[in-house]
Amino acid sequence: MRLTRRHGLLLLPWFLMPSIAHAGIVLHVDGVDENLGNAVVAGVELSQYAKRDVTAAQVRRLYEKAPDEVQAALRPYGYYEATATGDLKQVGNDWQVTLHVVTGTPVQVTAVNVEVDQDAAKLPAIRRALRGVENLKGKVLNDGVYDGARDTVSGALTATGFLDARLVTRTVEVNRAEHSAVVNLEWDAGRRYRYGHIVFKNSQFRDGFLDRYVPFKSGDYFSQNQLLELQQALNGADYFAVVNVIPDTDNAKDGTIDIAVELAPAKRTIYTGGPFFGTDTGAGLRGGIEKRWINDRGHKWKNELVLAQRLKTLSTLYQIPMPGPNQRSFNFGANFRDADTVTSQSRTLQLVANETRLWHGWQRTIGINALSGTFTVGKRGGEGDNAEGLERGRSTLLYPEITLSRKKGDNPTFVRNGWSLTVTARTTAGPLLSDASFSQVIGDVKWIKSFWGRNRLILRGSAGKLWTSDFSDLPPQLRFFAGGDRSVRGYDYQSIGPRNAYDRVIGGEGLLVGSTEVEHYFTRNWGMAAFVDAGNAFTGTDYSPRVGAGLGVRWLSPVGMIRADIAVPVGDKNEHGIHLHVVIGPDL
């Protein structure tokens, strides 16, 4: 491969150039795509002098070496006959070098011969890895791709328990005349190891409790994926600050490997608190105390107090984890709630007992609720408690409830593609221990899709249906209303719904709300949104959706996504004005 100089570009012979001249080298490569061009730049020594002084003699020496360096740089990509010509000229104080590369015909893999012990080759993980090697056939020989496919097979053997696996044959036979290559690989898998003893070190729990987190048992075949599952499960339990799962491969004997799990307990008690603001609740303070464990059985206890302008709650929750593949737990809680919206006021005490677990990919919660309290519906701002048309009630309800929820997102902080779905059903057992009988089904869905770079389309919807013969005895939290931050923006929280004879909003037996939103991000953390929401609560078939539209600002802050929206009612002769909506929290 000869490097030639274009006529007239080098004005003086190199040996007549002043030896004291100092300059950098500006290197250009053409004739190849960006990937190969980057390989050429990285492979030629000329590129090392882009910001270093170089003499004329050094430039000439580097320039003459470039052809061989180009060929060496492209050989790993399957181009064994690459050639290069070049231009060299001085522009001001710099030297400009242009390399014109011709790759020639690439070498293709025409045959792949792979051998692995039959027992090992039957395992799905190893079969997938072997397909990666076999798929090299018919493609341009690429050293990096070949190395990756080969190493993936070795890694799969180790990960599935073949710790003594050896690569006994590894050759690539290249026929440059025919531009072909044959890959030959053979592994001796050796013995497949099993788990020995599993030992937990520095655990604060009674013997046997952490065994429930282990997704395998002594005698099972070794699997690195299962060790990762164990580590993730222990981290997710929130008991430990440090979790290290260490297989003792150095002392493996008789085909077994002992597993040591080194632990360091996390801080036992967590205190949380601070101010917050939401347009549905107003400004407020939130404080909480959580006991990550209260005994050697791993039981947990959480308490939270919320004091806001329109919402006050005091809640406690006692959890009994039942570790295992279903992540099961029993939960017992109480919640006092004093809520004051633009249309209703309620003070209720709710007792809850339920079981949560993973169920066919869903988070399932089944339990029973006891709800008792007083309420007033049909309020209007600034009115007294004796205003005509207000509806008051007191009720005690006992009802079982089931919730199924599932979500999937590519990033918990900022979802580019993902969705969530939650379905809840609850019912009383007729009038048993309840002042009213009812059945209710509620569904919420949200879908997020990125498009055209820094843009997101967000669709969400809510639907619900209530069956009852005693609607007036149901508290506001069991009736359907629309309006607010997560409903129809442009309207106050729970300000939309069926009205009584005094034209006061009292809630409905059905709900149907939908929203379309488009976001564009100018930077990684800042963006804007445009949206249209529509929906209403209704009774029977009398559905008349209200529409709200507006613009918003999005800020991915250190504490999570902050959404600030300005919205107005659209086509509503009874509602006017601008509404501010602020929401802080995750996308899903």
Short mmCIF file of N, CA and C in Angstrom, two decimals, residues 424-543:
data_model
loop_
_atom_site.label_atom_id
_atom_site.label_comp_id
_atom_site.label_asym_id
_atom_site.label_seq_id
_atom_site.Cartn_x
_atom_site.Cartn_y
_atom_site.Cartn_z
N THR A 424 -59.79 -1.37 40.69
CA THR A 424 -60.24 -1.60 42.07
C THR A 424 -61.71 -1.96 42.08
N ALA A 425 -62.07 -2.95 42.86
CA ALA A 425 -63.47 -3.34 43.05
C ALA A 425 -63.73 -3.49 44.53
N ARG A 426 -64.88 -2.97 44.97
CA ARG A 426 -65.27 -3.08 46.38
C ARG A 426 -66.78 -3.25 46.46
N THR A 427 -67.25 -3.91 47.53
CA THR A 427 -68.68 -4.13 47.69
C THR A 427 -69.00 -4.47 49.15
N THR A 428 -70.17 -4.08 49.57
CA THR A 428 -70.66 -4.53 50.87
C THR A 428 -71.36 -5.87 50.70
N ALA A 429 -71.50 -6.59 51.80
CA ALA A 429 -72.25 -7.85 51.77
C ALA A 429 -73.70 -7.52 52.11
N GLY A 430 -74.36 -6.82 51.19
CA GLY A 430 -75.71 -6.36 51.47
C GLY A 430 -75.69 -5.34 52.60
N PRO A 431 -76.67 -5.35 53.47
CA PRO A 431 -76.71 -4.40 54.59
C PRO A 431 -75.94 -4.88 55.82
N LEU A 432 -75.15 -5.98 55.69
CA LEU A 432 -74.47 -6.55 56.85
C LEU A 432 -73.48 -5.54 57.42
N LEU A 433 -73.73 -5.13 58.69
CA LEU A 433 -72.85 -4.23 59.43
C LEU A 433 -72.59 -2.93 58.68
N SER A 434 -73.50 -2.51 57.79
CA SER A 434 -73.33 -1.29 57.01
C SER A 434 -74.64 -0.52 56.96
N ASP A 435 -74.55 0.81 56.95
CA ASP A 435 -75.74 1.66 56.85
C ASP A 435 -76.26 1.73 55.42
N ALA A 436 -75.41 1.36 54.45
CA ALA A 436 -75.82 1.38 53.04
C ALA A 436 -75.13 0.22 52.34
N SER A 437 -75.77 -0.28 51.28
CA SER A 437 -75.15 -1.33 50.47
C SER A 437 -74.72 -0.73 49.14
N PHE A 438 -73.55 -1.15 48.65
CA PHE A 438 -73.08 -0.62 47.38
C PHE A 438 -72.07 -1.59 46.78
N SER A 439 -71.84 -1.44 45.48
CA SER A 439 -70.76 -2.10 44.76
C SER A 439 -70.13 -1.07 43.84
N GLN A 440 -68.82 -1.18 43.66
CA GLN A 440 -68.12 -0.14 42.91
C GLN A 440 -66.93 -0.73 42.18
N VAL A 441 -66.69 -0.25 40.95
CA VAL A 441 -65.53 -0.64 40.15
C VAL A 441 -64.89 0.64 39.62
N ILE A 442 -63.55 0.73 39.73
CA ILE A 442 -62.82 1.92 39.28
C ILE A 442 -61.60 1.46 38.49
N GLY A 443 -61.31 2.13 37.38
CA GLY A 443 -60.12 1.83 36.59
C GLY A 443 -59.38 3.09 36.21
N ASP A 444 -58.05 3.05 36.32
CA ASP A 444 -57.20 4.17 35.93
C ASP A 444 -56.09 3.65 35.04
N VAL A 445 -55.82 4.35 33.93
CA VAL A 445 -54.78 3.93 33.00
C VAL A 445 -54.00 5.16 32.56
N LYS A 446 -52.70 4.95 32.32
CA LYS A 446 -51.82 6.02 31.83
C LYS A 446 -50.81 5.42 30.88
N TRP A 447 -50.54 6.12 29.78
CA TRP A 447 -49.64 5.63 28.74
C TRP A 447 -48.74 6.77 28.30
N ILE A 448 -47.43 6.51 28.26
CA ILE A 448 -46.44 7.52 27.90
C ILE A 448 -45.59 7.00 26.75
N LYS A 449 -45.43 7.83 25.71
CA LYS A 449 -44.64 7.45 24.54
C LYS A 449 -43.81 8.64 24.08
N SER A 450 -42.50 8.42 23.97
CA SER A 450 -41.62 9.48 23.46
C SER A 450 -41.63 9.46 21.93
N PHE A 451 -41.38 10.63 21.34
CA PHE A 451 -41.33 10.72 19.89
C PHE A 451 -40.50 11.94 19.48
N TRP A 452 -39.86 11.83 18.34
CA TRP A 452 -39.10 12.93 17.76
C TRP A 452 -38.12 13.54 18.77
N GLY A 453 -37.36 12.71 19.41
CA GLY A 453 -36.33 13.22 20.32
C GLY A 453 -36.88 13.60 21.67
N ARG A 454 -36.92 14.89 21.98
CA ARG A 454 -37.28 15.36 23.32
C ARG A 454 -38.77 15.68 23.45
N ASN A 455 -39.62 14.78 23.02
CA ASN A 455 -41.06 14.98 23.10
C ASN A 455 -41.70 13.75 23.71
N ARG A 456 -42.81 13.98 24.42
CA ARG A 456 -43.57 12.87 24.99
C ARG A 456 -45.07 13.09 24.74
N LEU A 457 -45.75 12.00 24.41
CA LEU A 457 -47.21 11.99 24.36
C LEU A 457 -47.70 11.24 25.59
N ILE A 458 -48.61 11.86 26.34
CA ILE A 458 -49.13 11.26 27.56
C ILE A 458 -50.65 11.18 27.46
N LEU A 459 -51.17 9.96 27.53
CA LEU A 459 -52.61 9.73 27.53
C LEU A 459 -52.99 9.10 28.86
N ARG A 460 -54.10 9.55 29.43
CA ARG A 460 -54.58 8.94 30.67
C ARG A 460 -56.10 8.92 30.66
N GLY A 461 -56.65 8.02 31.42
CA GLY A 461 -58.10 7.92 31.52
C GLY A 461 -58.52 7.31 32.83
N SER A 462 -59.73 7.66 33.27
CA SER A 462 -60.32 7.11 34.48
C SER A 462 -61.78 6.79 34.20
N ALA A 463 -62.24 5.67 34.71
CA ALA A 463 -63.64 5.28 34.55
C ALA A 463 -64.09 4.58 35.83
N GLY A 464 -65.35 4.77 36.17
CA GLY A 464 -65.87 4.13 37.37
C GLY A 464 -67.37 3.97 37.30
N LYS A 465 -67.88 3.02 38.05
CA LYS A 465 -69.31 2.78 38.13
C LYS A 465 -69.67 2.36 39.55
N LEU A 466 -70.77 2.93 40.05
CA LEU A 466 -71.26 2.67 41.41
C LEU A 466 -72.70 2.19 41.33
N TRP A 467 -72.98 1.08 42.04
CA TRP A 467 -74.34 0.58 42.15
C TRP A 467 -74.76 0.66 43.62
N THR A 468 -75.84 1.37 43.91
CA THR A 468 -76.32 1.48 45.28
C THR A 468 -77.78 1.92 45.29
N SER A 469 -78.48 1.48 46.31
CA SER A 469 -79.86 1.96 46.51
C SER A 469 -79.92 3.01 47.59
N ASP A 470 -78.75 3.37 48.17
CA ASP A 470 -78.70 4.31 49.29
C ASP A 470 -77.61 5.36 49.02
N PHE A 471 -77.71 6.05 47.87
CA PHE A 471 -76.65 6.97 47.47
C PHE A 471 -76.43 8.06 48.53
N SER A 472 -77.47 8.54 49.15
CA SER A 472 -77.34 9.63 50.10
C SER A 472 -76.58 9.23 51.36
N ASP A 473 -76.44 7.93 51.60
CA ASP A 473 -75.72 7.47 52.79
C ASP A 473 -74.23 7.22 52.53
N LEU A 474 -73.77 7.45 51.29
CA LEU A 474 -72.37 7.20 50.97
C LEU A 474 -71.54 8.47 51.18
N PRO A 475 -70.39 8.37 51.85
CA PRO A 475 -69.53 9.54 52.05
C PRO A 475 -68.90 9.98 50.73
N PRO A 476 -68.37 11.19 50.65
CA PRO A 476 -67.83 11.72 49.38
C PRO A 476 -66.75 10.85 48.76
N GLN A 477 -65.90 10.19 49.59
CA GLN A 477 -64.80 9.43 48.99
C GLN A 477 -65.27 8.19 48.24
N LEU A 478 -66.54 7.81 48.39
CA LEU A 478 -67.09 6.69 47.63
C LEU A 478 -67.97 7.15 46.48
N ARG A 479 -68.22 8.44 46.36
CA ARG A 479 -68.96 8.98 45.23
C ARG A 479 -67.96 9.42 44.15
N PHE A 480 -68.49 9.70 42.97
CA PHE A 480 -67.62 10.13 41.88
C PHE A 480 -67.78 11.63 41.63
N PHE A 481 -66.62 12.30 41.56
CA PHE A 481 -66.54 13.70 41.18
C PHE A 481 -65.46 13.83 40.11
N ALA A 482 -65.47 14.94 39.41
CA ALA A 482 -64.41 15.24 38.45
C ALA A 482 -63.90 16.64 38.71
N GLY A 483 -62.72 16.94 38.12
CA GLY A 483 -62.10 18.24 38.30
C GLY A 483 -60.90 18.16 39.23
N GLY A 484 -59.84 18.90 38.88
CA GLY A 484 -58.65 18.94 39.71
C GLY A 484 -57.40 18.54 38.97
N ASP A 485 -56.30 18.48 39.71
CA ASP A 485 -54.97 18.27 39.13
C ASP A 485 -54.88 17.01 38.29
N ARG A 486 -55.44 15.91 38.77
CA ARG A 486 -55.34 14.63 38.09
C ARG A 486 -56.64 14.21 37.42
N SER A 487 -57.50 15.18 37.19
CA SER A 487 -58.79 14.89 36.55
C SER A 487 -58.96 15.86 35.38
N VAL A 488 -59.89 16.78 35.48
CA VAL A 488 -60.08 17.79 34.43
C VAL A 488 -59.50 19.10 34.94
N ARG A 489 -58.34 19.45 34.41
CA ARG A 489 -57.71 20.71 34.79
C ARG A 489 -58.50 21.88 34.19
N GLY A 490 -58.46 23.04 34.87
CA GLY A 490 -59.31 24.17 34.53
C GLY A 490 -60.49 24.28 35.46
N TYR A 491 -60.68 23.25 36.31
CA TYR A 491 -61.75 23.21 37.30
C TYR A 491 -61.14 22.88 38.66
N ASP A 492 -61.82 23.36 39.72
CA ASP A 492 -61.37 23.04 41.08
C ASP A 492 -61.53 21.55 41.36
N TYR A 493 -60.82 21.10 42.39
CA TYR A 493 -60.84 19.69 42.79
C TYR A 493 -62.25 19.27 43.17
N GLN A 494 -62.75 18.22 42.53
CA GLN A 494 -64.06 17.62 42.80
C GLN A 494 -65.20 18.63 42.68
N SER A 495 -65.07 19.58 41.76
CA SER A 495 -66.12 20.60 41.59
C SER A 495 -67.12 20.25 40.49
N ILE A 496 -66.90 19.13 39.78
CA ILE A 496 -67.78 18.75 38.68
C ILE A 496 -68.51 17.46 39.04
N GLY A 497 -69.82 17.45 38.75
CA GLY A 497 -70.59 16.25 39.01
C GLY A 497 -72.08 16.55 38.99
N PRO A 498 -72.90 15.52 39.14
CA PRO A 498 -74.36 15.73 39.18
C PRO A 498 -74.76 16.66 40.32
N ARG A 499 -75.86 17.36 40.12
CA ARG A 499 -76.34 18.34 41.09
C ARG A 499 -77.71 17.94 41.62
N ASN A 500 -78.02 18.43 42.82
CA ASN A 500 -79.34 18.16 43.39
C ASN A 500 -80.33 19.25 42.96
N ALA A 501 -81.49 19.23 43.55
CA ALA A 501 -82.54 20.18 43.16
C ALA A 501 -82.15 21.62 43.46
N TYR A 502 -81.16 21.82 44.33
CA TYR A 502 -80.72 23.17 44.67
C TYR A 502 -79.48 23.58 43.87
N ASP A 503 -79.21 22.84 42.80
CA ASP A 503 -78.08 23.11 41.90
C ASP A 503 -76.76 23.03 42.63
N ARG A 504 -76.67 22.07 43.56
CA ARG A 504 -75.43 21.85 44.30
C ARG A 504 -74.80 20.52 43.86
N VAL A 505 -73.48 20.53 43.68
CA VAL A 505 -72.78 19.32 43.25
C VAL A 505 -72.76 18.32 44.39
N ILE A 506 -73.31 17.12 44.14
CA ILE A 506 -73.38 16.09 45.19
C ILE A 506 -72.68 14.79 44.78
N GLY A 507 -72.09 14.76 43.59
CA GLY A 507 -71.41 13.55 43.15
C GLY A 507 -72.33 12.64 42.36
N GLY A 508 -71.71 11.63 41.71
CA GLY A 508 -72.49 10.76 40.85
C GLY A 508 -72.16 9.30 41.01
N GLU A 509 -72.85 8.49 40.21
CA GLU A 509 -72.68 7.03 40.25
C GLU A 509 -71.78 6.53 39.13
N GLY A 510 -71.33 7.41 38.26
CA GLY A 510 -70.43 7.02 37.17
C GLY A 510 -69.36 8.08 36.96
N LEU A 511 -68.27 7.66 36.34
CA LEU A 511 -67.16 8.58 36.06
C LEU A 511 -66.52 8.20 34.74
N LEU A 512 -66.22 9.20 33.93
CA LEU A 512 -65.49 8.99 32.68
C LEU A 512 -64.67 10.24 32.39
N VAL A 513 -63.32 10.09 32.45
CA VAL A 513 -62.41 11.22 32.26
C VAL A 513 -61.27 10.78 31.36
N GLY A 514 -60.86 11.64 30.44
CA GLY A 514 -59.71 11.36 29.58
C GLY A 514 -58.85 12.59 29.39
N SER A 515 -57.58 12.37 29.05
CA SER A 515 -56.65 13.49 28.90
C SER A 515 -55.63 13.17 27.81
N THR A 516 -55.29 14.19 27.03
CA THR A 516 -54.21 14.10 26.05
C THR A 516 -53.23 15.23 26.32
N GLU A 517 -51.95 14.89 26.41
CA GLU A 517 -50.94 15.88 26.75
C GLU A 517 -49.69 15.65 25.91
N VAL A 518 -49.10 16.73 25.42
CA VAL A 518 -47.86 16.68 24.67
C VAL A 518 -46.82 17.54 25.39
N GLU A 519 -45.64 16.97 25.62
CA GLU A 519 -44.56 17.69 26.29
C GLU A 519 -43.37 17.82 25.34
N HIS A 520 -42.72 18.96 25.41
CA HIS A 520 -41.46 19.16 24.68
C HIS A 520 -40.42 19.68 25.67
N TYR A 521 -39.23 19.05 25.67
CA TYR A 521 -38.17 19.43 26.60
C TYR A 521 -37.06 20.17 25.86
N PHE A 522 -36.79 21.38 26.35
CA PHE A 522 -35.74 22.21 25.75
C PHE A 522 -34.36 21.77 26.23
N THR A 523 -34.30 21.31 27.47
CA THR A 523 -33.07 20.76 28.03
C THR A 523 -33.44 19.43 28.68
N ARG A 524 -32.46 18.82 29.31
CA ARG A 524 -32.73 17.53 29.97
C ARG A 524 -33.75 17.68 31.09
N ASN A 525 -33.79 18.83 31.76
CA ASN A 525 -34.62 18.99 32.95
C ASN A 525 -35.79 19.94 32.79
N TRP A 526 -35.83 20.72 31.72
CA TRP A 526 -36.86 21.74 31.58
C TRP A 526 -37.65 21.54 30.30
N GLY A 527 -38.97 21.67 30.42
CA GLY A 527 -39.82 21.53 29.25
C GLY A 527 -41.15 22.24 29.44
N MET A 528 -41.99 22.14 28.43
CA MET A 528 -43.33 22.72 28.51
C MET A 528 -44.33 21.68 28.01
N ALA A 529 -45.61 21.94 28.32
CA ALA A 529 -46.65 20.99 27.96
C ALA A 529 -47.87 21.73 27.46
N ALA A 530 -48.61 21.08 26.58
CA ALA A 530 -49.93 21.53 26.14
C ALA A 530 -50.88 20.35 26.32
N PHE A 531 -52.09 20.61 26.82
CA PHE A 531 -52.98 19.51 27.16
C PHE A 531 -54.44 19.88 26.97
N VAL A 532 -55.25 18.85 26.82
CA VAL A 532 -56.71 18.96 26.80
C VAL A 532 -57.25 17.83 27.67
N ASP A 533 -58.08 18.17 28.66
CA ASP A 533 -58.74 17.19 29.51
C ASP A 533 -60.24 17.27 29.28
N ALA A 534 -60.92 16.15 29.39
CA ALA A 534 -62.37 16.14 29.24
C ALA A 534 -62.95 15.03 30.10
N GLY A 535 -64.14 15.31 30.69
CA GLY A 535 -64.78 14.28 31.48
C GLY A 535 -65.79 14.85 32.45
N ASN A 536 -66.44 13.94 33.16
CA ASN A 536 -67.43 14.35 34.14
C ASN A 536 -67.85 13.15 34.95
N ALA A 537 -68.43 13.42 36.11
CA ALA A 537 -69.15 12.40 36.87
C ALA A 537 -70.61 12.49 36.48
N PHE A 538 -71.34 11.37 36.56
CA PHE A 538 -72.71 11.38 36.07
C PHE A 538 -73.52 10.31 36.79
N THR A 539 -74.83 10.39 36.62
CA THR A 539 -75.76 9.40 37.14
C THR A 539 -76.63 8.91 36.00
N GLY A 540 -76.81 7.62 35.91
CA GLY A 540 -77.56 7.06 34.79
C GLY A 540 -76.77 7.19 33.51
N THR A 541 -77.41 7.71 32.47
CA THR A 541 -76.74 7.91 31.18
C THR A 541 -76.59 9.38 30.85
N ASP A 542 -76.83 10.23 31.81
CA ASP A 542 -76.76 11.68 31.57
C ASP A 542 -75.31 12.15 31.68
N TYR A 543 -74.56 11.88 30.61
CA TYR A 543 -73.13 12.22 30.61
C TYR A 543 -72.89 13.43 29.71
#
